[in-house]
Short mmCIF file of C-alpha atoms and ligand atoms in Angstrom, two decimals:
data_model
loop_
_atom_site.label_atom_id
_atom_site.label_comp_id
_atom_site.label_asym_id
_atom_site.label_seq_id
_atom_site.Cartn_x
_atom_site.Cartn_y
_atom_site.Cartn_z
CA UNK Q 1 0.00 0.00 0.00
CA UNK Q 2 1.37 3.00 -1.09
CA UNK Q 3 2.19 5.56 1.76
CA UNK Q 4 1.23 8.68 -0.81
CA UNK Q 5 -1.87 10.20 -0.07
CA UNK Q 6 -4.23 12.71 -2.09
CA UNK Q 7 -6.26 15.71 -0.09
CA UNK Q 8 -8.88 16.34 -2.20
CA UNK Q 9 -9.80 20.51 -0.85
CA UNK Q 10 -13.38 21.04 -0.23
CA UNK Q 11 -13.41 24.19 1.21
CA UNK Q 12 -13.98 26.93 -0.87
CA UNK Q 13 -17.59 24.56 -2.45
CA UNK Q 14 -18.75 22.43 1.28
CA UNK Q 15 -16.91 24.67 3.05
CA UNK Q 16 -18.11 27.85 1.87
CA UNK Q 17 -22.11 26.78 0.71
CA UNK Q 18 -23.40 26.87 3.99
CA UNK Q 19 -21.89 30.19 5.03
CA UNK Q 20 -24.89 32.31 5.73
CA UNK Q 21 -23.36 35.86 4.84
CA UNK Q 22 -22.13 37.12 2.28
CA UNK Q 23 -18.68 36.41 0.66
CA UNK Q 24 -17.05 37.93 -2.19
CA UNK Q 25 -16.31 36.34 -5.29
CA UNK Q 26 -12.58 37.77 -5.01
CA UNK Q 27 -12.47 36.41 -1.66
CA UNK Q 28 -13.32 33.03 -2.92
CA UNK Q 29 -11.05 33.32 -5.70
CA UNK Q 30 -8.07 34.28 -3.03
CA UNK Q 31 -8.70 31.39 -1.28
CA UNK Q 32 -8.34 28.90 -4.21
CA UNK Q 33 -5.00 30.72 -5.16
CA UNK Q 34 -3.73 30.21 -1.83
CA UNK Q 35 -4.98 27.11 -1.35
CA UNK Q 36 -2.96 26.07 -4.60
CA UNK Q 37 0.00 27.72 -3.34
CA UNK Q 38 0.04 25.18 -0.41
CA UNK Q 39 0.31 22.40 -2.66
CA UNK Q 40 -2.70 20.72 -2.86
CA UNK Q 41 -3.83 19.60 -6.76
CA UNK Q 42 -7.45 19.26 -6.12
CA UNK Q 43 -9.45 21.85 -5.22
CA UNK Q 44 -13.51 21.48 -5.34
CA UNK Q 45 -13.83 25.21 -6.08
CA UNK Q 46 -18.29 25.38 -6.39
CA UNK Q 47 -21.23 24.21 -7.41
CA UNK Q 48 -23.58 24.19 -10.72
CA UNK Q 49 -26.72 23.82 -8.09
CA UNK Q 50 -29.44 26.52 -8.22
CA UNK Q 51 -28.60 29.56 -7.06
CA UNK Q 52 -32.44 28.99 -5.25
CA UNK Q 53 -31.49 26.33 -2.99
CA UNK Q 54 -27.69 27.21 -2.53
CA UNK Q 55 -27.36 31.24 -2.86
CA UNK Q 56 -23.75 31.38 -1.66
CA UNK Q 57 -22.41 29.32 -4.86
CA UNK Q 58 -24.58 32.06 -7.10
CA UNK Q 59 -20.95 33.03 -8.28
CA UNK Q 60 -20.32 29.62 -10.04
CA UNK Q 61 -19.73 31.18 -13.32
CA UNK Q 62 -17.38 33.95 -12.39
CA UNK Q 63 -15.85 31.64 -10.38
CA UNK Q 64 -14.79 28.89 -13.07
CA UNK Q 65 -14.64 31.74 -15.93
CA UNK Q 66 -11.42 32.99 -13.63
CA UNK Q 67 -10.27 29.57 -13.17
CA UNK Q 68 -10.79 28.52 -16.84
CA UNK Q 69 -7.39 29.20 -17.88
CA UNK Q 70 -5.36 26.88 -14.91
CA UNK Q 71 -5.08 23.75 -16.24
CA UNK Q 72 -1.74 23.02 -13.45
CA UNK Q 73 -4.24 21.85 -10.96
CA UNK Q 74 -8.13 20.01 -10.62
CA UNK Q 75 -10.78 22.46 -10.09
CA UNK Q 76 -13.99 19.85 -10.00
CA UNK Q 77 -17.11 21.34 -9.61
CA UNK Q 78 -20.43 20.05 -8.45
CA UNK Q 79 -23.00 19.28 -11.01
CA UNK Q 80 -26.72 18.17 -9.97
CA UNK Q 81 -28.47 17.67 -13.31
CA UNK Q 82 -27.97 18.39 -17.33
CA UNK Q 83 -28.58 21.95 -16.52
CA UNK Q 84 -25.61 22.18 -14.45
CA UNK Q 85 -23.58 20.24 -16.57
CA UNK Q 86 -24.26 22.48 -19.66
CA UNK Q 87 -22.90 25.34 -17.68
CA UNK Q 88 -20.02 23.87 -15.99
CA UNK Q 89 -19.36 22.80 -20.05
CA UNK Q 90 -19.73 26.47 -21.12
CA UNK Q 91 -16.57 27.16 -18.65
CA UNK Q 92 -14.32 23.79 -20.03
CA UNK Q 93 -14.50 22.44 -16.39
CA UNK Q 94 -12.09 19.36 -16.85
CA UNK Q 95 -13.82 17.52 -13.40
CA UNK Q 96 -17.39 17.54 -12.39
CA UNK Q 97 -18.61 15.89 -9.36
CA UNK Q 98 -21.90 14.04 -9.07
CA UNK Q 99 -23.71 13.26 -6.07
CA UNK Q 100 -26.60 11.49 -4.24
CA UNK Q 101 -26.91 9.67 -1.05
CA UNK Q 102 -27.29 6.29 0.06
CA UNK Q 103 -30.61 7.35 1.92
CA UNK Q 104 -33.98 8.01 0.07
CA UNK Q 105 -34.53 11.08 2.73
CA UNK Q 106 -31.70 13.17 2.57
CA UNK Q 107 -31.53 12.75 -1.34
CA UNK Q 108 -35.07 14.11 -1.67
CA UNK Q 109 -34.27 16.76 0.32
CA UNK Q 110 -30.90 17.72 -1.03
CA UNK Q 111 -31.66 17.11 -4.90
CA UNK Q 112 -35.58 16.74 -4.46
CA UNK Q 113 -35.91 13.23 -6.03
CA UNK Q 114 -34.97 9.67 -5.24
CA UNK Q 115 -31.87 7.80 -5.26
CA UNK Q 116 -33.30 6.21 -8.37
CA UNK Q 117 -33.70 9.23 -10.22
CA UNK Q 118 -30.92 10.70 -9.41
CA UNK Q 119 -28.67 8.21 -11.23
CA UNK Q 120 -30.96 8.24 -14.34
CA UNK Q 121 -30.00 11.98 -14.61
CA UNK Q 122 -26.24 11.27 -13.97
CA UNK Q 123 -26.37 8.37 -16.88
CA UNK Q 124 -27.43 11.67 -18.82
CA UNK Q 125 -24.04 13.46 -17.47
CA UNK Q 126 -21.91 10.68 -17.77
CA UNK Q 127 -22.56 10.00 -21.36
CA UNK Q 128 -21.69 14.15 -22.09
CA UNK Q 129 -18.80 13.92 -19.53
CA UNK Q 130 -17.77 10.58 -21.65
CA UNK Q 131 -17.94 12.85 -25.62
CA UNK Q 132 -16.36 15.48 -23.90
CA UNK Q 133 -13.50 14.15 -22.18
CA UNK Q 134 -14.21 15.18 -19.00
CA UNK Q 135 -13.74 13.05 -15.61
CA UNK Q 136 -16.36 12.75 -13.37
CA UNK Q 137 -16.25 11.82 -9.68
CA UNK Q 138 -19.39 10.67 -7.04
CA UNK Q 139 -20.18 11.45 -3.85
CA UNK Q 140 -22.52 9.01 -1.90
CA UNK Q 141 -23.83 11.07 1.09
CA UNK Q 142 -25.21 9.49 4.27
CA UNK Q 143 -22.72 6.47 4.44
CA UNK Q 144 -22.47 6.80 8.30
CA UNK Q 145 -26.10 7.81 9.14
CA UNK Q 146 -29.07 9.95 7.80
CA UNK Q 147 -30.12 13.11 9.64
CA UNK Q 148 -33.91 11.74 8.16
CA UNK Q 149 -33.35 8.48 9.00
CA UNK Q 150 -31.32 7.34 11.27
CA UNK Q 151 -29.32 3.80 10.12
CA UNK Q 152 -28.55 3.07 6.93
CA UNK Q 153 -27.42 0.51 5.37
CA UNK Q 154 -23.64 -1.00 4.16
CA UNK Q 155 -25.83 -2.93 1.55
CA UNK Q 156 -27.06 0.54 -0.07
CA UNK Q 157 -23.53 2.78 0.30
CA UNK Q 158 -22.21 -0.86 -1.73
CA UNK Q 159 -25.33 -0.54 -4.36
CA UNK Q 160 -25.38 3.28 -4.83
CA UNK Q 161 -22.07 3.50 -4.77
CA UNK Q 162 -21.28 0.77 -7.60
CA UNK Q 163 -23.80 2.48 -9.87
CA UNK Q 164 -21.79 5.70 -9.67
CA UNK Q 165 -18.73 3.69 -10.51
CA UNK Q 166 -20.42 1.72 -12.92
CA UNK Q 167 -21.60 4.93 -14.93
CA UNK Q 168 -17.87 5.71 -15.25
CA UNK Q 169 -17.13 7.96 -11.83
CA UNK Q 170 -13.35 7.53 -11.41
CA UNK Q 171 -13.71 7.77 -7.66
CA UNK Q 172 -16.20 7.31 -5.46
CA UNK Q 173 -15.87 9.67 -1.93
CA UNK Q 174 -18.07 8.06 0.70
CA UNK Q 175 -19.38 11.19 2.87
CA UNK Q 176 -20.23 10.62 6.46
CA UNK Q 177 -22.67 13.60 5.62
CA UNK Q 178 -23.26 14.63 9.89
CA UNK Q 179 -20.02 12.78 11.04
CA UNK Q 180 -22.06 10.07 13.38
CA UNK Q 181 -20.15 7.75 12.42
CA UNK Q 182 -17.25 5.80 14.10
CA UNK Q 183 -13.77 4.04 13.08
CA UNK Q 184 -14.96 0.45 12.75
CA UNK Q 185 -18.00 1.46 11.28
CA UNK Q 186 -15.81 3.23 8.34
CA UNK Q 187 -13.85 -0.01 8.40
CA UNK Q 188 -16.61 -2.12 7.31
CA UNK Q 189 -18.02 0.34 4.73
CA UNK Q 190 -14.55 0.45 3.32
CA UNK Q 191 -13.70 -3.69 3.42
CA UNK Q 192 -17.62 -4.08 2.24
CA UNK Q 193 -17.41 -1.48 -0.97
CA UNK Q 194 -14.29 -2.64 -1.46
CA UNK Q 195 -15.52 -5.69 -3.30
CA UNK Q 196 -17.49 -3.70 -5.77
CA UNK Q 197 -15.25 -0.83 -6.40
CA UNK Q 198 -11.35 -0.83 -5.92
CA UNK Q 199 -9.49 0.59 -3.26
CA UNK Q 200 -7.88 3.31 -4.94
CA UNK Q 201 -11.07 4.69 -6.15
CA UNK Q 202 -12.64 5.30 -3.02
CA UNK Q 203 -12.33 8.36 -1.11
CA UNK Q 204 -13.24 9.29 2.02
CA UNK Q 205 -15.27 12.80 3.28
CA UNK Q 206 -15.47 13.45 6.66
CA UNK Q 207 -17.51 16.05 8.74
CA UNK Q 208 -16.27 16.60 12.03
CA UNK Q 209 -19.75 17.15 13.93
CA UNK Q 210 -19.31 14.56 16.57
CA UNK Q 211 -15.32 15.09 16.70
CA UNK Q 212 -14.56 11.37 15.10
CA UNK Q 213 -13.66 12.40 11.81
CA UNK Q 214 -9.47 12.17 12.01
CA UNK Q 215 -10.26 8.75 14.20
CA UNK Q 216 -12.41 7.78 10.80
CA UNK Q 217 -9.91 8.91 8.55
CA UNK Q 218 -7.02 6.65 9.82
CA UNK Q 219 -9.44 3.62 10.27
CA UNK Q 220 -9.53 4.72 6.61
CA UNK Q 221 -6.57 4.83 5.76
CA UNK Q 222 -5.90 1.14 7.44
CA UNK Q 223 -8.37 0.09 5.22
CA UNK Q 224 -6.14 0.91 1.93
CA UNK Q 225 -8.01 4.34 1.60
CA UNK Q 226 -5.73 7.01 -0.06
CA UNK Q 227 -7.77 9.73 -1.27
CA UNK Q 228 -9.22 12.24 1.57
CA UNK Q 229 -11.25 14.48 1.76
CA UNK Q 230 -11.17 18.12 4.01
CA UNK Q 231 -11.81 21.64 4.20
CA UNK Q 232 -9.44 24.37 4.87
CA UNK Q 233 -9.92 25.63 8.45
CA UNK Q 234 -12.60 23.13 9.00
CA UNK Q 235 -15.33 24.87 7.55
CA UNK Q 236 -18.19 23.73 5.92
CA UNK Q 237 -21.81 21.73 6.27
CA UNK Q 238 -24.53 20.90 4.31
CA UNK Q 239 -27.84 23.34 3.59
CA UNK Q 240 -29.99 19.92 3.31
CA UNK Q 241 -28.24 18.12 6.31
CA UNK Q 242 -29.25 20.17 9.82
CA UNK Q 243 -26.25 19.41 12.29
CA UNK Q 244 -23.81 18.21 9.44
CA UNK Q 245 -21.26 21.30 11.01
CA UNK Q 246 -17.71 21.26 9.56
CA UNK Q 247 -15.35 19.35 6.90
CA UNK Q 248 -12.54 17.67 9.03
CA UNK Q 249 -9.77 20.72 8.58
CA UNK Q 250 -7.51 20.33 5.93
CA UNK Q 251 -4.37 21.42 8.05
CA UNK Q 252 -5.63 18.71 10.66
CA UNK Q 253 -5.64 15.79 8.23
CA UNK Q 254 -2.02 17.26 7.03
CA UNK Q 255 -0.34 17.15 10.07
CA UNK Q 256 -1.57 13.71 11.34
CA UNK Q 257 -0.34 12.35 7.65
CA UNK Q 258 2.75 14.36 8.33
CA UNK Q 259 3.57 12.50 11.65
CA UNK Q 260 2.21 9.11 10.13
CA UNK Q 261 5.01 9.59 7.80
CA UNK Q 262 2.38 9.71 4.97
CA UNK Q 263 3.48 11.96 1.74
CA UNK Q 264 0.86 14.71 0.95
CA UNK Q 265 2.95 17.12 -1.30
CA UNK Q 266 0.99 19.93 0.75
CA UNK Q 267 2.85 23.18 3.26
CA UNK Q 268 1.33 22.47 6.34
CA UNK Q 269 2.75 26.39 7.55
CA UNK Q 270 1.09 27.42 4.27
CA UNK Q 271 -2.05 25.51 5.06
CA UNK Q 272 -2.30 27.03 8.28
CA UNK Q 273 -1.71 30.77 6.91
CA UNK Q 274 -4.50 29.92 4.44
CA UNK Q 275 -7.15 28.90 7.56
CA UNK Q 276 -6.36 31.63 9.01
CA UNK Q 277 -6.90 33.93 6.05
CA UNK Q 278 -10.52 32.65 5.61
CA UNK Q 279 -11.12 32.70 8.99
CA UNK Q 280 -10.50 36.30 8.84
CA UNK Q 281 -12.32 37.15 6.15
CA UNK Q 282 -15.16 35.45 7.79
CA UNK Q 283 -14.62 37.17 10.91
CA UNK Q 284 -13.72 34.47 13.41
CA UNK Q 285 -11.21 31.69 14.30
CA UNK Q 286 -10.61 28.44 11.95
CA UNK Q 287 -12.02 25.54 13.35
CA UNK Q 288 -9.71 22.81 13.14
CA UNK Q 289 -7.45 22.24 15.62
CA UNK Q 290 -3.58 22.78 13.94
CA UNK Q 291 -4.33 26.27 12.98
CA UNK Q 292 -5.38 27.71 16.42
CA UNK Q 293 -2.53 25.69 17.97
CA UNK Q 294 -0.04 26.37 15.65
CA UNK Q 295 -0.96 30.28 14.81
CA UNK Q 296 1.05 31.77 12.22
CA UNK Q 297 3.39 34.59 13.52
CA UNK Q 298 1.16 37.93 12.77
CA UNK Q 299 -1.47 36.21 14.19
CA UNK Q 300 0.50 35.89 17.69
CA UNK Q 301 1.55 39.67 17.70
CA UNK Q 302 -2.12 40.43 17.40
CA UNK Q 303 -3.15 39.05 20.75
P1 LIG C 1 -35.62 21.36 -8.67
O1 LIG C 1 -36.38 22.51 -8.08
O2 LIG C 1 -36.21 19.99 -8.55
O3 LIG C 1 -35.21 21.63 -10.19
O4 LIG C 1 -34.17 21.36 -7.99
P2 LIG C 1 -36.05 21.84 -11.47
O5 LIG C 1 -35.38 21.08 -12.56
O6 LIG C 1 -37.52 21.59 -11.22
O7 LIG C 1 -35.86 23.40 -11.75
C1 LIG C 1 -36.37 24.38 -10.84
C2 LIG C 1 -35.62 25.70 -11.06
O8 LIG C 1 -34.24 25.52 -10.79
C3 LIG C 1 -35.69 26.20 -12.50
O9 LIG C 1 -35.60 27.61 -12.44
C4 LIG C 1 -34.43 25.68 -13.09
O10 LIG C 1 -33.98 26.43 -14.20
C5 LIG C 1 -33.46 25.83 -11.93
P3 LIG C 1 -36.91 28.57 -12.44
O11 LIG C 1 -37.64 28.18 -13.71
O12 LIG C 1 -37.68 28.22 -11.19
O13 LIG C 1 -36.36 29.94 -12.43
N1 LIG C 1 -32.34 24.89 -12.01
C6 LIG C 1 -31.03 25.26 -11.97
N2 LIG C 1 -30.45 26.46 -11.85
C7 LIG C 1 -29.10 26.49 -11.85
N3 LIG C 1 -28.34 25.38 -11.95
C8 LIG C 1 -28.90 24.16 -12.05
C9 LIG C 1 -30.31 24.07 -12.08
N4 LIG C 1 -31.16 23.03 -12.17
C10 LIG C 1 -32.41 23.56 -12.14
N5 LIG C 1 -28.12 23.09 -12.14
C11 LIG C 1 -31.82 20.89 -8.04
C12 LIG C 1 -33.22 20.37 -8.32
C13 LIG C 1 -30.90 19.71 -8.14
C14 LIG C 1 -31.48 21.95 -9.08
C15 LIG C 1 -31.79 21.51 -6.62
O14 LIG C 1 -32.32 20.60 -5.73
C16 LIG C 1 -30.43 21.94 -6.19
O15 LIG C 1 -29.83 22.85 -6.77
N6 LIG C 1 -29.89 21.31 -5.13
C17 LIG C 1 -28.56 21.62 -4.69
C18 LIG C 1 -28.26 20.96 -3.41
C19 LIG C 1 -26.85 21.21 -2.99
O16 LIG C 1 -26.06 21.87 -3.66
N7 LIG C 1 -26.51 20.67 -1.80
C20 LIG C 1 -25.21 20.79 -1.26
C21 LIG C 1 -24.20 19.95 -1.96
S1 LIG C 1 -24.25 18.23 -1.52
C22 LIG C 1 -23.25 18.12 -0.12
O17 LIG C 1 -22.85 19.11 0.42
C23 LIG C 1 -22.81 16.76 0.33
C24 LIG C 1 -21.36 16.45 -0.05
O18 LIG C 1 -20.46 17.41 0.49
C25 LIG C 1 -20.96 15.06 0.46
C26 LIG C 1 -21.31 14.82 1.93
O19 LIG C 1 -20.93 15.63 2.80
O20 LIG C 1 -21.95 13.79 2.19
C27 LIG C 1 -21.17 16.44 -1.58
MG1 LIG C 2 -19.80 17.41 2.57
#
């Protein structure tokens, strides 16, 4: 098992969609270029949902119109339907990111319409992903637990999950949507998908709400998992998910790969400068732990 491991950024689209005020497109755009500048090659930067049911990723096309011409790095974006597949097209976005859930609940509510129907409408983005050369990676929310529904089911994360991968996603991130769930739980998610869809296409996407998500991650990584998931300063949540609170911080995950000896081509003192950045902008302290612990050197002067 290779001791390399991918951080696939989330903050500036799960971290910043729930954000209730208002944040400036420049801001976001800041954000991306520092995140870049840390190292990281993957950076979710927003979403082709309706500006209706997601207001703070209204700035999708200005967003991926600046981005359009960096082809160094990833920049995936989310894309619900055709609609938002057309425009994400319009801007030459090389990655889009599909997603459903493995509960009938939360999908209604997030997407409004069943599991079912949500992957007839991706079979309609994969095929224009597949004539226009453009990856395509699924998220299966809910793995851990519904906020609807309570349990649910290995069986379904396996089923869901395979039809993603099936349809020609080239990784599958399992998201413990409201972070409920626990390390041995992840382990037999893991060891059970693992049979349908190979190790180094899963990834793993961990919200922090009930403080297990590094504990998840390395029962993840134990499992063969190498691609992870995180937000920069630990922001993030879900509109559709109430209690789903932040993304496991980005600078957390890096420093326990650091010390696990784990290669993340990332600047942890970069990472860290970045938290604090958005934090700033947003007017209060990153969440994660690494940043407040290991505050950069301005930062230290001001208090
Ligand atoms: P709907 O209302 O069923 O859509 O919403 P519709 O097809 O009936 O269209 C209704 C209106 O929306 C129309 O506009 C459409 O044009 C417009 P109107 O005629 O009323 O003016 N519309 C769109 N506008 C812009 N972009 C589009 C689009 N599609 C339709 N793509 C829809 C269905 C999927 C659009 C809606 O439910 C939606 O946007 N949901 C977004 C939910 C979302 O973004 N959630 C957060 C991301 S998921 C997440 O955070 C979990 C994750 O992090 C993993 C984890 O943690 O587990 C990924
Ligand atoms: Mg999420």
């Amino acid at each position: 098992m290779s001791d390399t491991v991918t951080i696939y950024e989330v903050g500036p689209r799960d971290g910043l969609q729930n954000e209730a005020q208002n944040i400036a497109t420049d801001i976001k755009l800041s954000l991306i270029a520092r995140l870049k500048l840390s190292g990281l090659k993957h950076i979710e930067a927003t979403s082709f949902v309706s500006p209706k049911w997601v207001p703070q990723m209204a700035d999708h096309n200005e967003i991926m119109e600046a981005l359009a011409g960096d082809v160094d790095i990833a920049y995936p974006a989310l894309v619900p339907n055709v609609k938002g597949m057309e425009a994400a097209l319009s801007h030459d976005v090389k990655t889009v990111a599909i997603f459903t859930a493995a509960s009938e609940s939360f999908t209604q509510k997030n997407i409004n319409c069943s599991i079912d129907e949500s992957v007839e409408r991706f079979a309609a983005i994969a095929e224009m992903a597949q004539t226009q050369n453009v990856k395509m990676r699924g998220y299966v929310s809910c793995v851990a637990g519904c906020p609807y529904e309570g349990e649910v089911s290995v069986d379904k994360v396996v089923e869901v999950s395979k039809a993603l991968y099936d349809m020609g996603c080239y990784e599958i991130s399992l998201g413990d949507t409201i972070g409920v769930g626990t390390p041995n739980q992840v382990k037999d998610i893991i060891n059970a998908l693992k049979t349908a869809v190979p190790i180094e296409h899963i990834a793993l996407h961990c919200h922090d709400t009930y403080g297990q998500a590094l504990a998840n991650i390395y029962a993840g990584l134990d499992a063969g998992v190498r691609v992870i998931d995180s937000a920069i300063a630990g922001l993030g949540g879900c509109p559709y998910a109430k209690g789903a609170s932040g993304n496991v911080a980005t600078e957390d995950v890096a420093y326990m790969l650091r010390g696990l000896g784990m290669d993340t081509g990332v600047d942890l003192e970069r990472l860290i400068e970045t938290a604090w950045f958005i934090s700033d902008a947003l007017g209060r302290k990153p969440i994660g732990h690494v940043a407040n612990a290991l505050q950069p050197e301005y930062k230290t002067k001001e208090t």
